[in-house]
mmCIF file of N, CA and C in Angstrom:
data_model
loop_
_atom_site.group_PDB
_atom_site.id
_atom_site.type_symbol
_atom_site.label_atom_id
_atom_site.label_comp_id
_atom_site.label_asym_id
_atom_site.label_seq_id
_atom_site.Cartn_x
_atom_site.Cartn_y
_atom_site.Cartn_z
ATOM 1 N N VAL A 225 15.961 -5.936 -4.229
ATOM 2 C CA VAL A 225 15.420 -4.996 -3.255
ATOM 3 C C VAL A 225 13.940 -5.253 -3.044
ATOM 4 N N CYS A 226 13.211 -5.420 -4.128
ATOM 5 C CA CYS A 226 11.770 -5.662 -4.035
ATOM 6 C C CYS A 226 11.489 -6.918 -3.231
ATOM 7 N N ASN A 227 12.242 -7.987 -3.487
ATOM 8 C CA ASN A 227 12.024 -9.231 -2.753
ATOM 9 C C ASN A 227 12.378 -9.075 -1.286
ATOM 10 N N ASP A 228 13.448 -8.337 -0.974
ATOM 11 C CA ASP A 228 13.816 -8.100 0.426
ATOM 12 C C ASP A 228 12.707 -7.367 1.153
ATOM 13 N N LEU A 229 12.180 -6.349 0.522
ATOM 14 C CA LEU A 229 11.120 -5.561 1.143
ATOM 15 C C LEU A 229 9.860 -6.402 1.311
ATOM 16 N N ALA A 230 9.481 -7.130 0.284
ATOM 17 C CA ALA A 230 8.273 -7.955 0.343
ATOM 18 C C ALA A 230 8.434 -9.087 1.354
ATOM 19 N N ASP A 231 9.651 -9.650 1.454
ATOM 20 C CA ASP A 231 9.886 -10.727 2.412
ATOM 21 C C ASP A 231 9.759 -10.251 3.856
ATOM 22 N N ASN A 232 9.963 -8.975 4.081
ATOM 23 C CA ASN A 232 9.841 -8.412 5.415
ATOM 24 C C ASN A 232 8.461 -7.816 5.663
ATOM 25 N N LEU A 233 7.527 -8.153 4.805
ATOM 26 C CA LEU A 233 6.164 -7.663 4.913
ATOM 27 C C LEU A 233 5.492 -8.237 6.154
ATOM 28 N N ALA A 234 5.040 -7.370 7.006
ATOM 29 C CA ALA A 234 4.320 -7.816 8.195
ATOM 30 C C ALA A 234 2.925 -8.275 7.771
ATOM 31 N N HIS A 235 2.436 -9.334 8.403
ATOM 32 C CA HIS A 235 1.121 -9.855 8.076
ATOM 33 C C HIS A 235 0.061 -8.793 8.338
ATOM 34 N N GLY A 236 -0.786 -8.570 7.361
ATOM 35 C CA GLY A 236 -1.904 -7.665 7.538
ATOM 36 C C GLY A 236 -1.586 -6.203 7.321
ATOM 37 N N VAL A 237 -0.545 -5.885 6.562
ATOM 38 C CA VAL A 237 -0.194 -4.488 6.330
ATOM 39 C C VAL A 237 -1.033 -3.933 5.175
ATOM 40 N N THR A 238 -1.463 -2.710 5.345
ATOM 41 C CA THR A 238 -2.262 -2.038 4.327
ATOM 42 C C THR A 238 -1.344 -1.419 3.274
ATOM 43 N N PRO A 239 -1.883 -1.093 2.099
ATOM 44 C CA PRO A 239 -1.053 -0.435 1.086
ATOM 45 C C PRO A 239 -0.437 0.874 1.602
ATOM 46 N N THR A 240 -1.185 1.630 2.364
ATOM 47 C CA THR A 240 -0.675 2.890 2.906
ATOM 48 C C THR A 240 0.487 2.649 3.854
ATOM 49 N N ALA A 241 0.348 1.682 4.751
ATOM 50 C CA ALA A 241 1.430 1.384 5.702
ATOM 51 C C ALA A 241 2.662 0.877 4.972
ATOM 52 N N PHE A 242 2.479 0.065 3.952
ATOM 53 C CA PHE A 242 3.603 -0.435 3.166
ATOM 54 C C PHE A 242 4.343 0.714 2.494
ATOM 55 N N CYS A 243 3.589 1.656 1.925
ATOM 56 C CA CYS A 243 4.206 2.767 1.197
ATOM 57 C C CYS A 243 4.898 3.766 2.117
ATOM 58 N N ARG A 244 4.572 3.747 3.392
ATOM 59 C CA ARG A 244 5.296 4.605 4.339
ATOM 60 C C ARG A 244 6.765 4.198 4.437
ATOM 61 N N GLN A 245 7.091 2.976 4.048
ATOM 62 C CA GLN A 245 8.470 2.492 4.068
ATOM 63 C C GLN A 245 9.256 2.926 2.827
ATOM 64 N N LEU A 246 8.570 3.494 1.851
ATOM 65 C CA LEU A 246 9.199 3.870 0.586
ATOM 66 C C LEU A 246 9.489 5.366 0.578
ATOM 67 N N ASN A 247 10.721 5.725 0.311
ATOM 68 C CA ASN A 247 11.150 7.115 0.331
ATOM 69 C C ASN A 247 10.363 7.956 -0.670
ATOM 70 N N GLY A 248 9.756 9.029 -0.175
ATOM 71 C CA GLY A 248 9.123 10.015 -1.030
ATOM 72 C C GLY A 248 7.678 9.790 -1.394
ATOM 73 N N VAL A 249 7.124 8.617 -1.139
ATOM 74 C CA VAL A 249 5.734 8.360 -1.526
ATOM 75 C C VAL A 249 4.792 9.168 -0.643
ATOM 76 N N ASN A 250 3.832 9.817 -1.278
ATOM 77 C CA ASN A 250 2.803 10.543 -0.545
ATOM 78 C C ASN A 250 1.779 9.503 -0.096
ATOM 79 N N SER A 251 1.935 9.003 1.130
ATOM 80 C CA SER A 251 1.111 7.886 1.600
ATOM 81 C C SER A 251 -0.376 8.235 1.693
ATOM 82 N N ARG A 252 -0.703 9.508 1.749
ATOM 83 C CA ARG A 252 -2.116 9.905 1.775
ATOM 84 C C ARG A 252 -2.798 9.706 0.427
ATOM 85 N N GLU A 253 -2.015 9.579 -0.621
ATOM 86 C CA GLU A 253 -2.557 9.461 -1.977
ATOM 87 C C GLU A 253 -2.546 8.031 -2.514
ATOM 88 N N VAL A 254 -1.993 7.093 -1.763
ATOM 89 C CA VAL A 254 -1.831 5.719 -2.264
ATOM 90 C C VAL A 254 -3.174 5.091 -2.607
ATOM 91 N N GLN A 255 -4.107 5.097 -1.675
ATOM 92 C CA GLN A 255 -5.394 4.454 -1.941
ATOM 93 C C GLN A 255 -6.143 5.167 -3.063
ATOM 94 N N LYS A 256 -6.042 6.491 -3.115
ATOM 95 C CA LYS A 256 -6.696 7.251 -4.182
ATOM 96 C C LYS A 256 -6.121 6.835 -5.544
ATOM 97 N N THR A 257 -4.810 6.654 -5.609
ATOM 98 C CA THR A 257 -4.170 6.207 -6.845
ATOM 99 C C THR A 257 -4.661 4.818 -7.240
ATOM 100 N N LEU A 258 -4.774 3.920 -6.272
ATOM 101 C CA LEU A 258 -5.239 2.560 -6.552
ATOM 102 C C LEU A 258 -6.705 2.554 -6.986
ATOM 103 N N VAL A 259 -7.503 3.475 -6.468
ATOM 104 C CA VAL A 259 -8.896 3.613 -6.916
ATOM 105 C C VAL A 259 -8.925 4.110 -8.361
ATOM 106 N N GLU A 260 -8.081 5.107 -8.686
ATOM 107 C CA GLU A 260 -8.016 5.633 -10.051
ATOM 108 C C GLU A 260 -7.607 4.550 -11.050
ATOM 109 N N ARG A 261 -6.753 3.625 -10.621
ATOM 110 C CA ARG A 261 -6.300 2.537 -11.497
ATOM 111 C C ARG A 261 -7.277 1.352 -11.470
ATOM 112 N N LYS A 262 -8.383 1.513 -10.747
ATOM 113 C CA LYS A 262 -9.454 0.506 -10.643
ATOM 114 C C LYS A 262 -8.988 -0.786 -9.967
ATOM 115 N N MET A 263 -8.002 -0.665 -9.081
ATOM 116 C CA MET A 263 -7.543 -1.806 -8.300
ATOM 117 C C MET A 263 -8.317 -1.894 -6.986
ATOM 118 N N LEU A 264 -8.755 -0.744 -6.468
ATOM 119 C CA LEU A 264 -9.560 -0.670 -5.250
ATOM 120 C C LEU A 264 -10.862 0.036 -5.551
ATOM 121 N N ILE A 265 -11.849 -0.229 -4.717
ATOM 122 C CA ILE A 265 -13.151 0.426 -4.807
ATOM 123 C C ILE A 265 -13.399 1.102 -3.471
ATOM 124 N N GLU A 266 -13.746 2.385 -3.510
ATOM 125 C CA GLU A 266 -14.049 3.103 -2.278
ATOM 126 C C GLU A 266 -15.507 2.858 -1.896
ATOM 127 N N THR A 267 -15.725 2.517 -0.624
ATOM 128 C CA THR A 267 -17.077 2.301 -0.107
ATOM 129 C C THR A 267 -17.329 3.300 1.010
ATOM 130 N N LYS A 268 -18.527 3.309 1.544
ATOM 131 C CA LYS A 268 -18.808 4.255 2.633
ATOM 132 C C LYS A 268 -18.104 3.849 3.929
ATOM 133 N N HIS A 269 -17.616 2.619 4.007
ATOM 134 C CA HIS A 269 -16.927 2.152 5.214
ATOM 135 C C HIS A 269 -15.427 1.974 5.021
ATOM 136 N N GLY A 270 -14.887 2.343 3.856
ATOM 137 C CA GLY A 270 -13.460 2.187 3.612
ATOM 138 C C GLY A 270 -13.180 1.791 2.175
ATOM 139 N N TYR A 271 -12.316 0.812 1.999
ATOM 140 C CA TYR A 271 -11.925 0.364 0.667
ATOM 141 C C TYR A 271 -12.062 -1.140 0.545
ATOM 142 N N ARG A 272 -12.364 -1.588 -0.690
ATOM 143 C CA ARG A 272 -12.423 -3.015 -1.002
ATOM 144 C C ARG A 272 -11.606 -3.254 -2.253
ATOM 145 N N ALA A 273 -11.132 -4.458 -2.415
ATOM 146 C CA ALA A 273 -10.371 -4.824 -3.605
ATOM 147 C C ALA A 273 -11.327 -5.061 -4.764
ATOM 148 N N ALA A 274 -10.943 -4.574 -5.943
ATOM 149 C CA ALA A 274 -11.720 -4.870 -7.148
ATOM 150 C C ALA A 274 -11.581 -6.366 -7.435
ATOM 151 N N GLY A 275 -12.603 -6.943 -8.004
ATOM 152 C CA GLY A 275 -12.653 -8.386 -8.212
ATOM 153 C C GLY A 275 -11.430 -8.986 -8.885
ATOM 154 N N ALA A 276 -10.895 -8.319 -9.891
ATOM 155 C CA ALA A 276 -9.740 -8.860 -10.624
ATOM 156 C C ALA A 276 -8.475 -8.891 -9.774
ATOM 157 N N TYR A 277 -8.431 -8.104 -8.703
ATOM 158 C CA TYR A 277 -7.220 -7.998 -7.879
ATOM 159 C C TYR A 277 -7.363 -8.673 -6.519
ATOM 160 N N ARG A 278 -8.604 -9.033 -6.162
ATOM 161 C CA ARG A 278 -8.852 -9.677 -4.876
ATOM 162 C C ARG A 278 -8.204 -11.052 -4.847
ATOM 163 N N ASP A 279 -7.597 -11.371 -3.758
ATOM 164 C CA ASP A 279 -6.896 -12.631 -3.502
ATOM 165 C C ASP A 279 -5.565 -12.738 -4.249
ATOM 166 N N LYS A 280 -5.396 -11.986 -5.320
ATOM 167 C CA LYS A 280 -4.121 -11.999 -6.025
ATOM 168 C C LYS A 280 -3.179 -10.961 -5.401
ATOM 169 N N TYR A 281 -3.633 -9.716 -5.300
ATOM 170 C CA TYR A 281 -2.817 -8.643 -4.744
ATOM 171 C C TYR A 281 -3.299 -8.160 -3.379
ATOM 172 N N PHE A 282 -4.590 -8.338 -3.113
ATOM 173 C CA PHE A 282 -5.173 -7.819 -1.876
ATOM 174 C C PHE A 282 -6.102 -8.850 -1.231
ATOM 175 N N THR A 283 -6.208 -8.767 0.065
ATOM 176 C CA THR A 283 -7.275 -9.442 0.790
ATOM 177 C C THR A 283 -8.013 -8.346 1.543
ATOM 178 N N GLU A 284 -9.108 -8.695 2.155
ATOM 179 C CA GLU A 284 -9.907 -7.678 2.838
ATOM 180 C C GLU A 284 -10.137 -8.046 4.288
ATOM 181 N N ARG A 285 -10.280 -7.011 5.076
ATOM 182 C CA ARG A 285 -10.573 -7.182 6.494
ATOM 183 C C ARG A 285 -11.754 -6.278 6.822
ATOM 184 N N ARG A 286 -12.727 -6.844 7.504
ATOM 185 C CA ARG A 286 -13.891 -6.067 7.941
ATOM 186 C C ARG A 286 -14.000 -6.177 9.448
ATOM 187 N N GLY A 287 -14.530 -5.149 10.047
ATOM 188 C CA GLY A 287 -14.674 -5.195 11.489
ATOM 189 C C GLY A 287 -15.445 -3.998 12.001
ATOM 190 N N THR A 288 -15.379 -3.832 13.304
ATOM 191 C CA THR A 288 -16.036 -2.722 13.974
ATOM 192 C C THR A 288 -15.003 -2.017 14.833
ATOM 193 N N SER A 289 -14.972 -0.705 14.743
ATOM 194 C CA SER A 289 -14.013 0.076 15.523
ATOM 195 C C SER A 289 -14.428 0.103 16.995
ATOM 196 N N LYS A 290 -13.559 0.636 17.829
ATOM 197 C CA LYS A 290 -13.856 0.749 19.258
ATOM 198 C C LYS A 290 -15.091 1.609 19.503
ATOM 199 N N GLU A 291 -15.316 2.538 18.574
ATOM 200 C CA GLU A 291 -16.474 3.433 18.693
ATOM 201 C C GLU A 291 -17.756 2.801 18.158
ATOM 202 N N GLY A 292 -17.659 1.591 17.602
ATOM 203 C CA GLY A 292 -18.835 0.890 17.106
ATOM 204 C C GLY A 292 -19.137 1.100 15.634
ATOM 205 N N TYR A 293 -18.218 1.717 14.902
ATOM 206 C CA TYR A 293 -18.419 1.955 13.476
ATOM 207 C C TYR A 293 -17.857 0.797 12.653
ATOM 208 N N ALA A 294 -18.586 0.443 11.600
ATOM 209 C CA ALA A 294 -18.108 -0.618 10.703
ATOM 210 C C ALA A 294 -16.968 -0.070 9.852
ATOM 211 N N PHE A 295 -15.990 -0.935 9.547
ATOM 212 C CA PHE A 295 -14.916 -0.528 8.652
ATOM 213 C C PHE A 295 -14.542 -1.676 7.729
ATOM 214 N N GLU A 296 -13.992 -1.290 6.575
ATOM 215 C CA GLU A 296 -13.469 -2.236 5.594
ATOM 216 C C GLU A 296 -12.088 -1.732 5.215
ATOM 217 N N GLU A 297 -11.111 -2.628 5.217
ATOM 218 C CA GLU A 297 -9.790 -2.217 4.783
ATOM 219 C C GLU A 297 -9.158 -3.294 3.922
ATOM 220 N N VAL A 298 -8.249 -2.862 3.088
ATOM 221 C CA VAL A 298 -7.558 -3.745 2.167
ATOM 222 C C VAL A 298 -6.187 -4.056 2.747
ATOM 223 N N VAL A 299 -5.780 -5.316 2.630
ATOM 224 C CA VAL A 299 -4.496 -5.782 3.137
ATOM 225 C C VAL A 299 -3.728 -6.382 1.961
ATOM 226 N N LEU A 300 -2.431 -6.109 1.908
ATOM 227 C CA LEU A 300 -1.602 -6.609 0.817
ATOM 228 C C LEU A 300 -1.262 -8.082 0.964
ATOM 229 N N THR A 301 -1.194 -8.763 -0.150
ATOM 230 C CA THR A 301 -0.593 -10.093 -0.204
ATOM 231 C C THR A 301 0.874 -9.867 -0.590
ATOM 232 N N LEU A 302 1.669 -10.909 -0.595
ATOM 233 C CA LEU A 302 3.063 -10.798 -0.993
ATOM 234 C C LEU A 302 3.175 -10.289 -2.434
ATOM 235 N N LYS A 303 2.341 -10.829 -3.319
ATOM 236 C CA LYS A 303 2.327 -10.371 -4.715
ATOM 237 C C LYS A 303 1.909 -8.909 -4.810
ATOM 238 N N GLY A 304 0.984 -8.507 -3.954
ATOM 239 C CA GLY A 304 0.525 -7.124 -3.943
ATOM 240 C C GLY A 304 1.620 -6.164 -3.521
ATOM 241 N N ALA A 305 2.423 -6.567 -2.538
ATOM 242 C CA ALA A 305 3.543 -5.744 -2.090
ATOM 243 C C ALA A 305 4.563 -5.583 -3.218
ATOM 244 N N LYS A 306 4.838 -6.670 -3.924
ATOM 245 C CA LYS A 306 5.783 -6.598 -5.035
ATOM 246 C C LYS A 306 5.233 -5.706 -6.153
ATOM 247 N N ARG A 307 3.935 -5.796 -6.408
ATOM 248 C CA ARG A 307 3.301 -4.958 -7.438
ATOM 249 C C ARG A 307 3.389 -3.483 -7.063
ATOM 250 N N LEU A 308 3.110 -3.156 -5.803
ATOM 251 C CA LEU A 308 3.204 -1.767 -5.359
ATOM 252 C C LEU A 308 4.632 -1.248 -5.476
ATOM 253 N N TYR A 309 5.599 -2.084 -5.145
ATOM 254 C CA TYR A 309 6.991 -1.668 -5.241
ATOM 255 C C TYR A 309 7.381 -1.419 -6.699
ATOM 256 N N LYS A 310 6.880 -2.227 -7.609
ATOM 257 C CA LYS A 310 7.156 -2.004 -9.032
ATOM 258 C C LYS A 310 6.520 -0.693 -9.499
ATOM 259 N N MET A 311 5.323 -0.400 -9.009
ATOM 260 C CA MET A 311 4.677 0.869 -9.333
ATOM 261 C C MET A 311 5.533 2.032 -8.832
ATOM 262 N N TYR A 312 6.103 1.878 -7.644
ATOM 263 C CA TYR A 312 6.984 2.887 -7.056
ATOM 264 C C TYR A 312 8.208 3.107 -7.938
ATOM 265 N N GLU A 313 8.851 2.025 -8.335
ATOM 266 C CA GLU A 313 10.050 2.132 -9.170
ATOM 267 C C GLU A 313 9.763 2.759 -10.534
ATOM 268 N N LYS A 314 8.553 2.546 -11.057
ATOM 269 C CA LYS A 314 8.186 3.104 -12.361
ATOM 270 C C LYS A 314 7.665 4.538 -12.247
ATOM 271 N N GLY A 315 7.563 5.058 -11.028
ATOM 272 C CA GLY A 315 7.061 6.419 -10.840
ATOM 273 C C GLY A 315 5.562 6.529 -10.974
ATOM 274 N N GLU A 316 4.838 5.447 -10.704
ATOM 275 C CA GLU A 316 3.384 5.434 -10.864
ATOM 276 C C GLU A 316 2.634 5.809 -9.591
ATOM 277 N N LEU A 317 3.354 6.059 -8.509
ATOM 278 C CA LEU A 317 2.730 6.509 -7.262
ATOM 279 C C LEU A 317 2.991 7.993 -7.093
ATOM 280 N N LYS A 318 2.063 8.692 -6.458
ATOM 281 C CA LYS A 318 2.235 10.130 -6.239
ATOM 282 C C LYS A 318 3.290 10.344 -5.154
ATOM 283 N N MET A 319 4.185 11.264 -5.453
ATOM 284 C CA MET A 319 5.299 11.531 -4.554
ATOM 285 C C MET A 319 5.078 12.857 -3.817
ATOM 286 N N LYS A 320 5.776 13.002 -2.687
ATOM 287 C CA LYS A 320 5.734 14.248 -1.923
ATOM 288 C C LYS A 320 6.446 15.339 -2.714
ATOM 289 N N LYS A 321 6.045 16.578 -2.489
ATOM 290 C CA LYS A 321 6.654 17.697 -3.203
ATOM 291 C C LYS A 321 8.125 17.861 -2.851
ATOM 292 N N ASP A 322 8.504 17.500 -1.636
ATOM 293 C CA ASP A 322 9.898 17.671 -1.209
ATOM 294 C C ASP A 322 10.732 16.389 -1.359
ATOM 295 N N TRP A 323 10.280 15.461 -2.174
ATOM 296 C CA TRP A 323 10.987 14.199 -2.407
ATOM 297 C C TRP A 323 12.368 14.475 -2.986
ATOM 298 N N ASP A 324 13.368 13.765 -2.503
ATOM 299 C CA ASP A 324 14.755 13.993 -2.931
ATOM 300 C C ASP A 324 15.120 13.269 -4.224
ATOM 301 N N GLY A 325 14.188 12.536 -4.823
ATOM 302 C CA GLY A 325 14.434 11.875 -6.093
ATOM 303 C C GLY A 325 15.091 10.510 -5.980
ATOM 304 N N GLU A 326 15.366 10.048 -4.777
ATOM 305 C CA GLU A 326 16.000 8.746 -4.586
ATOM 306 C C GLU A 326 14.961 7.681 -4.288
ATOM 307 N N TYR A 327 15.093 6.548 -4.980
ATOM 308 C CA TYR A 327 14.233 5.395 -4.726
ATOM 309 C C TYR A 327 14.941 4.506 -3.712
ATOM 310 N N ARG A 328 14.425 4.484 -2.489
ATOM 311 C CA ARG A 328 14.979 3.623 -1.438
ATOM 312 C C ARG A 328 13.866 3.317 -0.450
ATOM 313 N N HIS A 329 14.131 2.373 0.418
ATOM 314 C CA HIS A 329 13.127 1.986 1.400
ATOM 315 C C HIS A 329 13.788 1.730 2.750
ATOM 316 N N THR A 330 12.951 1.678 3.773
ATOM 317 C CA THR A 330 13.395 1.281 5.101
ATOM 318 C C THR A 330 12.527 0.111 5.516
ATOM 319 N N LEU A 331 13.137 -0.916 6.054
ATOM 320 C CA LEU A 331 12.383 -2.072 6.505
ATOM 321 C C LEU A 331 11.800 -1.796 7.871
ATOM 322 N N ALA A 332 10.579 -2.233 8.078
ATOM 323 C CA ALA A 332 9.900 -1.991 9.335
ATOM 324 C C ALA A 332 10.651 -2.614 10.498
ATOM 325 N N ASN A 333 11.318 -3.749 10.269
ATOM 326 C CA ASN A 333 11.989 -4.430 11.363
ATOM 327 C C ASN A 333 13.500 -4.209 11.355
ATOM 328 N N ALA A 334 13.977 -3.236 10.561
ATOM 329 C CA ALA A 334 15.420 -2.985 10.501
ATOM 330 C C ALA A 334 15.873 -2.287 11.779
ATOM 331 N N GLU A 335 17.012 -2.686 12.256
ATOM 332 C CA GLU A 335 17.568 -2.072 13.449
ATOM 333 C C GLU A 335 18.388 -0.859 13.045
ATOM 334 N N VAL A 336 18.287 0.189 13.844
ATOM 335 C CA VAL A 336 19.031 1.409 13.573
ATOM 336 C C VAL A 336 20.442 1.223 14.135
ATOM 337 N N ALA A 337 21.427 1.473 13.303
ATOM 338 C CA ALA A 337 22.833 1.319 13.759
ATOM 339 C C ALA A 337 23.168 2.448 14.703
ATOM 340 N N ALA A 338 23.817 2.088 15.807
ATOM 341 C CA ALA A 338 24.171 3.103 16.807
ATOM 342 C C ALA A 338 25.518 3.692 16.525
#
């Protein structure tokens, strides 16, 4: 399952966007959890990967928004997606209060059966 999900990883997906595919994960808490585990560093313009995890689990993207504000965001590598999924399976990510207790995912490119 982890390999299927990681293989369908869209280029440039953030940890938050990846976790939206996982049933029950509180996607608003993902980056905060990664900061607590010292995998990410919060900056005034967004998030950066901690040195030990950069290029292995995360890459970074910097730019300017349409409004002219600088931003920094973290993007998952294939290994990073697999690591996040393992954290999910071990219950290391914060879950929504109404989570049904099932570990499952939906692929971003999966077609809905009619």
